[in-house]
PDB file of C-alpha atoms in Angstrom:
ATOM      1  CA  GLU J 258    -110.401-139.921  80.741  1.00  0.00           C
ATOM      2  CA  LYS J 259    -108.685-140.344  77.386  1.00  0.00           C
ATOM      3  CA  THR J 260    -105.746-142.757  77.316  1.00  0.00           C
ATOM      4  CA  PRO J 261    -102.574-141.151  75.897  1.00  0.00           C
ATOM      5  CA  GLY J 262    -101.436-142.561  72.559  1.00  0.00           C
ATOM      6  CA  ILE J 263     -98.118-144.180  71.758  1.00  0.00           C
ATOM      7  CA  THR J 264     -96.709-140.942  70.331  1.00  0.00           C
ATOM      8  CA  ALA J 265     -97.611-139.001  73.469  1.00  0.00           C
ATOM      9  CA  LEU J 266     -96.098-141.665  75.728  1.00  0.00           C
ATOM     10  CA  PHE J 267     -92.919-141.750  73.650  1.00  0.00           C
ATOM     11  CA  CYS J 268     -92.564-137.956  73.722  1.00  0.00           C
ATOM     12  CA  ALA J 269     -93.113-137.941  77.488  1.00  0.00           C
ATOM     13  CA  TRP J 270     -90.451-140.637  78.003  1.00  0.00           C
ATOM     14  CA  LEU J 271     -88.003-138.868  75.679  1.00  0.00           C
ATOM     15  CA  HIS J 272     -88.501-135.557  77.479  1.00  0.00           C
ATOM     16  CA  LYS J 273     -87.955-137.233  80.844  1.00  0.00           C
ATOM     17  CA  ALA J 274     -84.858-139.087  79.631  1.00  0.00           C
ATOM     18  CA  LEU J 275     -83.266-135.941  78.169  1.00  0.00           C
ATOM     19  CA  THR J 276     -84.089-133.567  81.033  1.00  0.00           C
ATOM     20  CA  ALA J 277     -83.649-135.783  84.110  1.00  0.00           C
ATOM     21  CA  ASN J 278     -81.076-134.647  86.661  1.00  0.00           C
ATOM     22  CA  VAL J 279     -79.594-138.160  86.758  1.00  0.00           C
ATOM     23  CA  PRO J 280     -78.614-139.988  83.527  1.00  0.00           C
ATOM     24  CA  LEU J 281     -80.902-142.808  82.443  1.00  0.00           C
ATOM     25  CA  ASN J 282     -79.844-146.258  83.644  1.00  0.00           C
ATOM     26  CA  HIS J 283     -78.556-148.216  80.635  1.00  0.00           C
ATOM     27  CA  HIS J 284     -80.429-151.278  81.980  1.00  0.00           C
ATOM     28  CA  ASP J 285     -83.730-149.414  82.130  1.00  0.00           C
ATOM     29  CA  LYS J 286     -86.439-151.296  80.209  1.00  0.00           C
ATOM     30  CA  SER J 287     -87.207-148.283  78.032  1.00  0.00           C
ATOM     31  CA  ARG J 288     -83.528-147.898  77.168  1.00  0.00           C
ATOM     32  CA  ILE J 289     -83.286-151.614  76.338  1.00  0.00           C
ATOM     33  CA  ALA J 290     -86.308-151.204  74.051  1.00  0.00           C
ATOM     34  CA  TRP J 291     -84.556-148.248  72.384  1.00  0.00           C
ATOM     35  CA  ASP J 292     -81.368-150.271  71.870  1.00  0.00           C
ATOM     36  CA  THR J 293     -83.417-153.140  70.435  1.00  0.00           C
ATOM     37  CA  LEU J 294     -85.028-150.756  67.941  1.00  0.00           C
ATOM     38  CA  ALA J 295     -81.572-149.421  67.086  1.00  0.00           C
ATOM     39  CA  GLY J 296     -80.466-152.982  66.377  1.00  0.00           C
ATOM     40  CA  PHE J 297     -83.321-153.555  63.933  1.00  0.00           C
ATOM     41  CA  LEU J 298     -82.584-150.265  62.138  1.00  0.00           C
ATOM     42  CA  ILE J 299     -78.919-151.228  61.824  1.00  0.00           C
ATOM     43  CA  LEU J 300     -79.901-154.617  60.416  1.00  0.00           C
ATOM     44  CA  HIS J 301     -82.091-152.802  57.883  1.00  0.00           C
ATOM     45  CA  ASP J 302     -79.062-150.781  56.748  1.00  0.00           C
ATOM     46  CA  VAL J 303     -76.769-153.812  56.736  1.00  0.00           C
ATOM     47  CA  ILE J 304     -79.191-155.634  54.433  1.00  0.00           C
ATOM     48  CA  MET J 305     -80.354-152.768  52.222  1.00  0.00           C
ATOM     49  CA  ILE J 306     -77.129-150.795  51.657  1.00  0.00           C
ATOM     50  CA  PRO J 307     -75.308-153.653  49.832  1.00  0.00           C
ATOM     51  CA  ILE J 308     -78.413-154.139  47.656  1.00  0.00           C
ATOM     52  CA  GLN J 309     -78.570-150.421  46.850  1.00  0.00           C
ATOM     53  CA  LEU J 310     -74.866-150.339  45.985  1.00  0.00           C
ATOM     54  CA  ALA J 311     -74.928-153.509  43.880  1.00  0.00           C
ATOM     55  CA  TRP J 312     -78.054-152.615  41.914  1.00  0.00           C
ATOM     56  CA  ASP J 313     -77.345-148.841  41.953  1.00  0.00           C
ATOM     57  CA  LEU J 314     -80.665-148.043  43.621  1.00  0.00           C
ATOM     58  CA  ASP J 315     -81.477-144.711  45.209  1.00  0.00           C
ATOM     59  CA  PRO J 316     -82.216-144.829  48.938  1.00  0.00           C
ATOM     60  CA  ASP J 317     -85.788-144.254  50.060  1.00  0.00           C
ATOM     61  CA  VAL J 318     -85.835-140.609  51.212  1.00  0.00           C
ATOM     62  CA  PRO J 319     -88.592-140.993  53.872  1.00  0.00           C
ATOM     63  CA  VAL J 320     -86.723-143.972  55.345  1.00  0.00           C
ATOM     64  CA  VAL J 321     -83.412-142.078  55.417  1.00  0.00           C
ATOM     65  CA  ALA J 322     -85.115-139.049  57.001  1.00  0.00           C
ATOM     66  CA  SER J 323     -86.807-141.180  59.663  1.00  0.00           C
ATOM     67  CA  MET J 324     -83.584-142.987  60.506  1.00  0.00           C
ATOM     68  CA  LEU J 325     -81.690-139.685  60.595  1.00  0.00           C
ATOM     69  CA  ALA J 326     -84.142-138.373  63.207  1.00  0.00           C
ATOM     70  CA  PHE J 327     -83.719-141.576  65.217  1.00  0.00           C
ATOM     71  CA  TRP J 328     -79.920-141.398  65.236  1.00  0.00           C
ATOM     72  CA  ILE J 329     -79.925-137.727  66.217  1.00  0.00           C
ATOM     73  CA  LEU J 330     -82.134-138.626  69.184  1.00  0.00           C
ATOM     74  CA  ASP J 331     -79.834-141.569  69.906  1.00  0.00           C
ATOM     75  CA  MET J 332     -76.869-139.191  70.145  1.00  0.00           C
ATOM     76  CA  LEU J 333     -78.786-136.988  72.583  1.00  0.00           C
ATOM     77  CA  LEU J 334     -79.713-140.034  74.669  1.00  0.00           C
ATOM     78  CA  SER J 335     -76.069-141.130  74.717  1.00  0.00           C
ATOM     79  CA  PHE J 336     -75.315-137.930  76.639  1.00  0.00           C
ATOM     80  CA  ASN J 337     -77.958-138.961  79.160  1.00  0.00           C
ATOM     81  CA  THR J 338     -77.344-142.698  79.676  1.00  0.00           C
ATOM     82  CA  SER J 339     -75.077-144.210  82.331  1.00  0.00           C
ATOM     83  CA  ILE J 340     -72.225-146.364  81.032  1.00  0.00           C
ATOM     84  CA  HIS J 341     -69.600-148.821  82.280  1.00  0.00           C
ATOM     85  CA  HIS J 342     -65.980-147.702  82.083  1.00  0.00           C
ATOM     86  CA  ASN J 343     -63.066-149.704  83.510  1.00  0.00           C
ATOM     87  CA  GLY J 344     -65.432-151.759  85.641  1.00  0.00           C
ATOM     88  CA  GLU J 345     -67.084-148.653  87.094  1.00  0.00           C
ATOM     89  CA  MET J 346     -70.602-147.351  86.454  1.00  0.00           C
ATOM     90  CA  LEU J 347     -70.521-143.697  85.382  1.00  0.00           C
ATOM     91  CA  THR J 348     -73.738-142.069  86.611  1.00  0.00           C
ATOM     92  CA  THR J 349     -72.903-138.358  86.713  1.00  0.00           C
ATOM     93  CA  ARG J 350     -73.836-136.294  83.675  1.00  0.00           C
ATOM     94  CA  PHE J 351     -70.354-134.763  83.419  1.00  0.00           C
ATOM     95  CA  ALA J 352     -68.648-138.176  83.445  1.00  0.00           C
ATOM     96  CA  VAL J 353     -71.116-139.615  80.924  1.00  0.00           C
ATOM     97  CA  CYS J 354     -70.750-136.647  78.544  1.00  0.00           C
ATOM     98  CA  THR J 355     -66.969-136.627  78.840  1.00  0.00           C
ATOM     99  CA  ARG J 356     -66.732-140.334  78.101  1.00  0.00           C
ATOM    100  CA  TYR J 357     -69.085-140.111  75.121  1.00  0.00           C
ATOM    101  CA  LEU J 358     -67.216-137.117  73.665  1.00  0.00           C
ATOM    102  CA  ALA J 359     -63.960-139.050  74.025  1.00  0.00           C
ATOM    103  CA  GLY J 360     -65.458-142.149  72.442  1.00  0.00           C
ATOM    104  CA  ARG J 361     -68.182-142.674  69.856  1.00  0.00           C
ATOM    105  CA  PHE J 362     -69.408-139.089  69.570  1.00  0.00           C
ATOM    106  CA  TRP J 363     -67.286-138.052  66.583  1.00  0.00           C
ATOM    107  CA  PHE J 364     -67.925-141.354  64.805  1.00  0.00           C
ATOM    108  CA  ASP J 365     -71.695-140.912  65.289  1.00  0.00           C
ATOM    109  CA  LEU J 366     -71.476-137.280  64.159  1.00  0.00           C
ATOM    110  CA  VAL J 367     -69.705-138.222  60.910  1.00  0.00           C
ATOM    111  CA  LEU J 368     -72.410-140.797  60.134  1.00  0.00           C
ATOM    112  CA  ILE J 369     -75.108-138.196  60.813  1.00  0.00           C
ATOM    113  CA  CYS J 370     -73.384-135.848  58.354  1.00  0.00           C
ATOM    114  CA  LEU J 371     -73.289-138.632  55.749  1.00  0.00           C
ATOM    115  CA  ASP J 372     -77.034-139.152  56.226  1.00  0.00           C
ATOM    116  CA  LEU J 373     -77.558-135.417  55.678  1.00  0.00           C
ATOM    117  CA  LEU J 374     -75.491-135.508  52.476  1.00  0.00           C
ATOM    118  CA  ILE J 375     -77.578-138.385  51.141  1.00  0.00           C
ATOM    119  CA  LEU J 376     -80.825-136.725  52.162  1.00  0.00           C
ATOM    120  CA  PHE J 377     -80.040-133.385  50.530  1.00  0.00           C
ATOM    121  CA  GLN J 378     -78.050-134.506  47.503  1.00  0.00           C
ATOM    122  CA  PRO J 379     -79.124-132.797  44.246  1.00  0.00           C
ATOM    123  CA  ASP J 380     -81.430-134.818  42.009  1.00  0.00           C
ATOM    124  CA  ASP J 381     -79.727-133.615  38.807  1.00  0.00           C
ATOM    125  CA  VAL J 382     -76.209-134.875  39.523  1.00  0.00           C
ATOM    126  CA  LYS J 383     -74.739-136.131  36.236  1.00  0.00           C
ATOM    127  CA  GLN J 384     -70.967-136.284  36.734  1.00  0.00           C
ATOM    128  CA  VAL J 385     -69.733-139.836  37.117  1.00  0.00           C
ATOM    129  CA  SER J 386     -67.154-138.916  39.778  1.00  0.00           C
ATOM    130  CA  ILE J 387     -69.811-137.261  41.957  1.00  0.00           C
ATOM    131  CA  LEU J 388     -72.180-140.194  41.497  1.00  0.00           C
ATOM    132  CA  ARG J 389     -69.454-142.630  42.536  1.00  0.00           C
ATOM    133  CA  GLY J 390     -68.651-140.403  45.513  1.00  0.00           C
ATOM    134  CA  MET J 391     -72.277-140.448  46.658  1.00  0.00           C
ATOM    135  CA  ARG J 392     -72.342-144.231  46.248  1.00  0.00           C
ATOM    136  CA  GLY J 393     -69.249-144.462  48.445  1.00  0.00           C
ATOM    137  CA  ILE J 394     -70.889-142.249  51.069  1.00  0.00           C
ATOM    138  CA  ARG J 395     -73.873-144.588  51.158  1.00  0.00           C
ATOM    139  CA  GLY J 396     -71.484-147.489  51.682  1.00  0.00           C
ATOM    140  CA  PHE J 397     -69.801-145.830  54.675  1.00  0.00           C
ATOM    141  CA  ARG J 398     -73.150-145.786  56.503  1.00  0.00           C
ATOM    142  CA  ILE J 399     -72.829-149.530  56.968  1.00  0.00           C
ATOM    143  CA  LEU J 400     -70.138-148.781  59.573  1.00  0.00           C
ATOM    144  CA  ARG J 401     -72.997-148.005  61.930  1.00  0.00           C
ATOM    145  CA  ALA J 402     -73.162-151.773  62.400  1.00  0.00           C
ATOM    146  CA  THR J 403     -70.436-151.301  65.041  1.00  0.00           C
ATOM    147  CA  ARG J 404     -73.228-149.909  67.234  1.00  0.00           C
ATOM    148  CA  LEU J 405     -74.714-153.418  67.337  1.00  0.00           C
ATOM    149  CA  ALA J 406     -72.064-154.582  69.792  1.00  0.00           C
ATOM    150  CA  GLN J 407     -73.015-151.857  72.255  1.00  0.00           C
ATOM    151  CA  ALA J 408     -76.725-152.622  71.965  1.00  0.00           C
ATOM    152  CA  GLN J 409     -76.139-156.380  72.235  1.00  0.00           C
ATOM    153  CA  GLU J 410     -74.028-155.966  75.375  1.00  0.00           C
ATOM    154  CA  ALA J 411     -76.705-153.893  77.118  1.00  0.00           C
ATOM    155  CA  ILE J 412     -79.475-156.320  76.120  1.00  0.00           C
ATOM    156  CA  GLU J 413     -77.512-159.390  77.251  1.00  0.00           C
ATOM    157  CA  GLU J 414     -76.658-157.771  80.613  1.00  0.00           C
ATOM    158  CA  PHE J 415     -80.336-156.932  81.122  1.00  0.00           C
ATOM    159  CA  PHE J 416     -81.516-160.497  80.533  1.00  0.00           C
ATOM    160  CA  MET J 417     -78.622-161.925  82.561  1.00  0.00           C
ATOM    161  CA  GLU J 418     -79.590-159.811  85.567  1.00  0.00           C
ATOM    162  CA  ASN J 419     -83.190-160.999  85.205  1.00  0.00           C
ATOM    163  CA  GLY J 420     -82.212-164.679  84.983  1.00  0.00           C
ATOM    164  CA  ALA J 421     -83.469-165.182  81.430  1.00  0.00           C
ATOM    165  CA  GLU J 422     -80.860-167.695  80.268  1.00  0.00           C
ATOM    166  CA  GLN J 423     -83.184-169.055  77.563  1.00  0.00           C
ATOM    167  CA  VAL J 424     -83.379-165.632  75.962  1.00  0.00           C
ATOM    168  CA  LEU J 425     -79.575-165.401  76.007  1.00  0.00           C
ATOM    169  CA  LEU J 426     -79.372-168.780  74.274  1.00  0.00           C
ATOM    170  CA  LEU J 427     -81.876-167.582  71.661  1.00  0.00           C
ATOM    171  CA  ILE J 428     -79.803-164.436  71.095  1.00  0.00           C
ATOM    172  CA  ALA J 429     -76.629-166.512  70.647  1.00  0.00           C
ATOM    173  CA  VAL J 430     -78.274-168.862  68.126  1.00  0.00           C
ATOM    174  CA  SER J 431     -79.828-165.946  66.236  1.00  0.00           C
ATOM    175  CA  GLN J 432     -76.469-164.196  66.130  1.00  0.00           C
ATOM    176  CA  THR J 433     -74.786-167.258  64.615  1.00  0.00           C
ATOM    177  CA  LEU J 434     -77.479-167.790  61.978  1.00  0.00           C
ATOM    178  CA  GLY J 435     -77.594-164.066  61.232  1.00  0.00           C
ATOM    179  CA  SER J 436     -73.818-163.935  60.742  1.00  0.00           C
ATOM    180  CA  VAL J 437     -73.979-166.759  58.188  1.00  0.00           C
ATOM    181  CA  PHE J 438     -76.813-165.009  56.353  1.00  0.00           C
ATOM    182  CA  LEU J 439     -75.039-161.641  56.293  1.00  0.00           C
ATOM    183  CA  ILE J 440     -71.789-163.143  55.000  1.00  0.00           C
ATOM    184  CA  ALA J 441     -73.697-164.831  52.156  1.00  0.00           C
ATOM    185  CA  HIS J 442     -75.600-161.575  51.542  1.00  0.00           C
ATOM    186  CA  PHE J 443     -72.410-159.480  51.312  1.00  0.00           C
ATOM    187  CA  LEU J 444     -70.714-161.985  49.012  1.00  0.00           C
ATOM    188  CA  SER J 445     -73.750-162.168  46.710  1.00  0.00           C
ATOM    189  CA  CYS J 446     -74.142-158.399  46.469  1.00  0.00           C
ATOM    190  CA  GLY J 447     -70.385-157.930  46.023  1.00  0.00           C
ATOM    191  CA  TRP J 448     -70.274-160.520  43.234  1.00  0.00           C
ATOM    192  CA  TYR J 449     -73.175-158.831  41.429  1.00  0.00           C
ATOM    193  CA  PHE J 450     -71.528-155.410  41.908  1.00  0.00           C
ATOM    194  CA  LEU J 451     -68.337-156.687  40.285  1.00  0.00           C
ATOM    195  CA  GLY J 452     -70.346-158.101  37.393  1.00  0.00           C
ATOM    196  CA  GLN J 453     -72.100-154.778  36.885  1.00  0.00           C
ATOM    197  CA  ASN J 454     -68.931-152.658  36.958  1.00  0.00           C
ATOM    198  CA  GLN J 455     -66.352-154.932  35.343  1.00  0.00           C
ATOM    199  CA  ASP J 456     -64.859-153.722  32.083  1.00  0.00           C
ATOM    200  CA  GLY J 457     -65.236-156.082  29.179  1.00  0.00           C
ATOM    201  CA  VAL J 458     -67.261-159.282  29.244  1.00  0.00           C
ATOM    202  CA  SER J 459     -68.369-159.945  32.806  1.00  0.00           C
ATOM    203  CA  TRP J 460     -70.196-162.979  34.147  1.00  0.00           C
ATOM    204  CA  LEU J 461     -73.475-161.022  33.912  1.00  0.00           C
ATOM    205  CA  VAL J 462     -72.951-160.436  30.193  1.00  0.00           C
ATOM    206  CA  ARG J 463     -72.173-164.132  29.672  1.00  0.00           C
ATOM    207  CA  LEU J 464     -75.270-165.083  31.663  1.00  0.00           C
ATOM    208  CA  GLU J 465     -77.459-162.788  29.570  1.00  0.00           C
ATOM    209  CA  GLY J 466     -75.903-164.231  26.418  1.00  0.00           C
ATOM    210  CA  GLU J 467     -76.800-167.764  27.482  1.00  0.00           C
ATOM    211  CA  ASP J 468     -80.421-166.686  27.971  1.00  0.00           C
TER     212      ASP J 468
END
């Protein structure tokens, strides 16, 4: 008998998660794996978006399209995942949907629309105001980093329930080192962006003159 591939297993899990009568437990291993993947995708955006803005680089269309598909699926899963609210676990589909619609839904929807604008922007845009507007739209996508807190909370609760204190310590250390790196990354990209867009003689022009 042929063993199902990864794609088939993923599609089967996704179908089960989206069509189950009871919302998926947010501590389910498959959901934790999904949140972990979401965290890595957010880190990709947090690192790459400042670089793209500073160096005025166009985003990679296949990457944007793939991440757009992921975040659309993530929105659908959010309608089908139990959540904590005021110390209570919401496990009914109506309660989960109501809470999501009253919370992150509209924020997630706006970011999806921004992804669509970036994905389908015309290639022959020449007006400076439109170009700056599209650059600003790309910058707003970094707000998806707020999703990291939700993913981190679910992951930490999962390992805490399973008595994996060493993993929690590793997460805490990684978070501290990652925060230092990201602050340095933002400052570096911001400083280069200012040098690129400053009127007159910027530090980049002086640096090129010294060379």
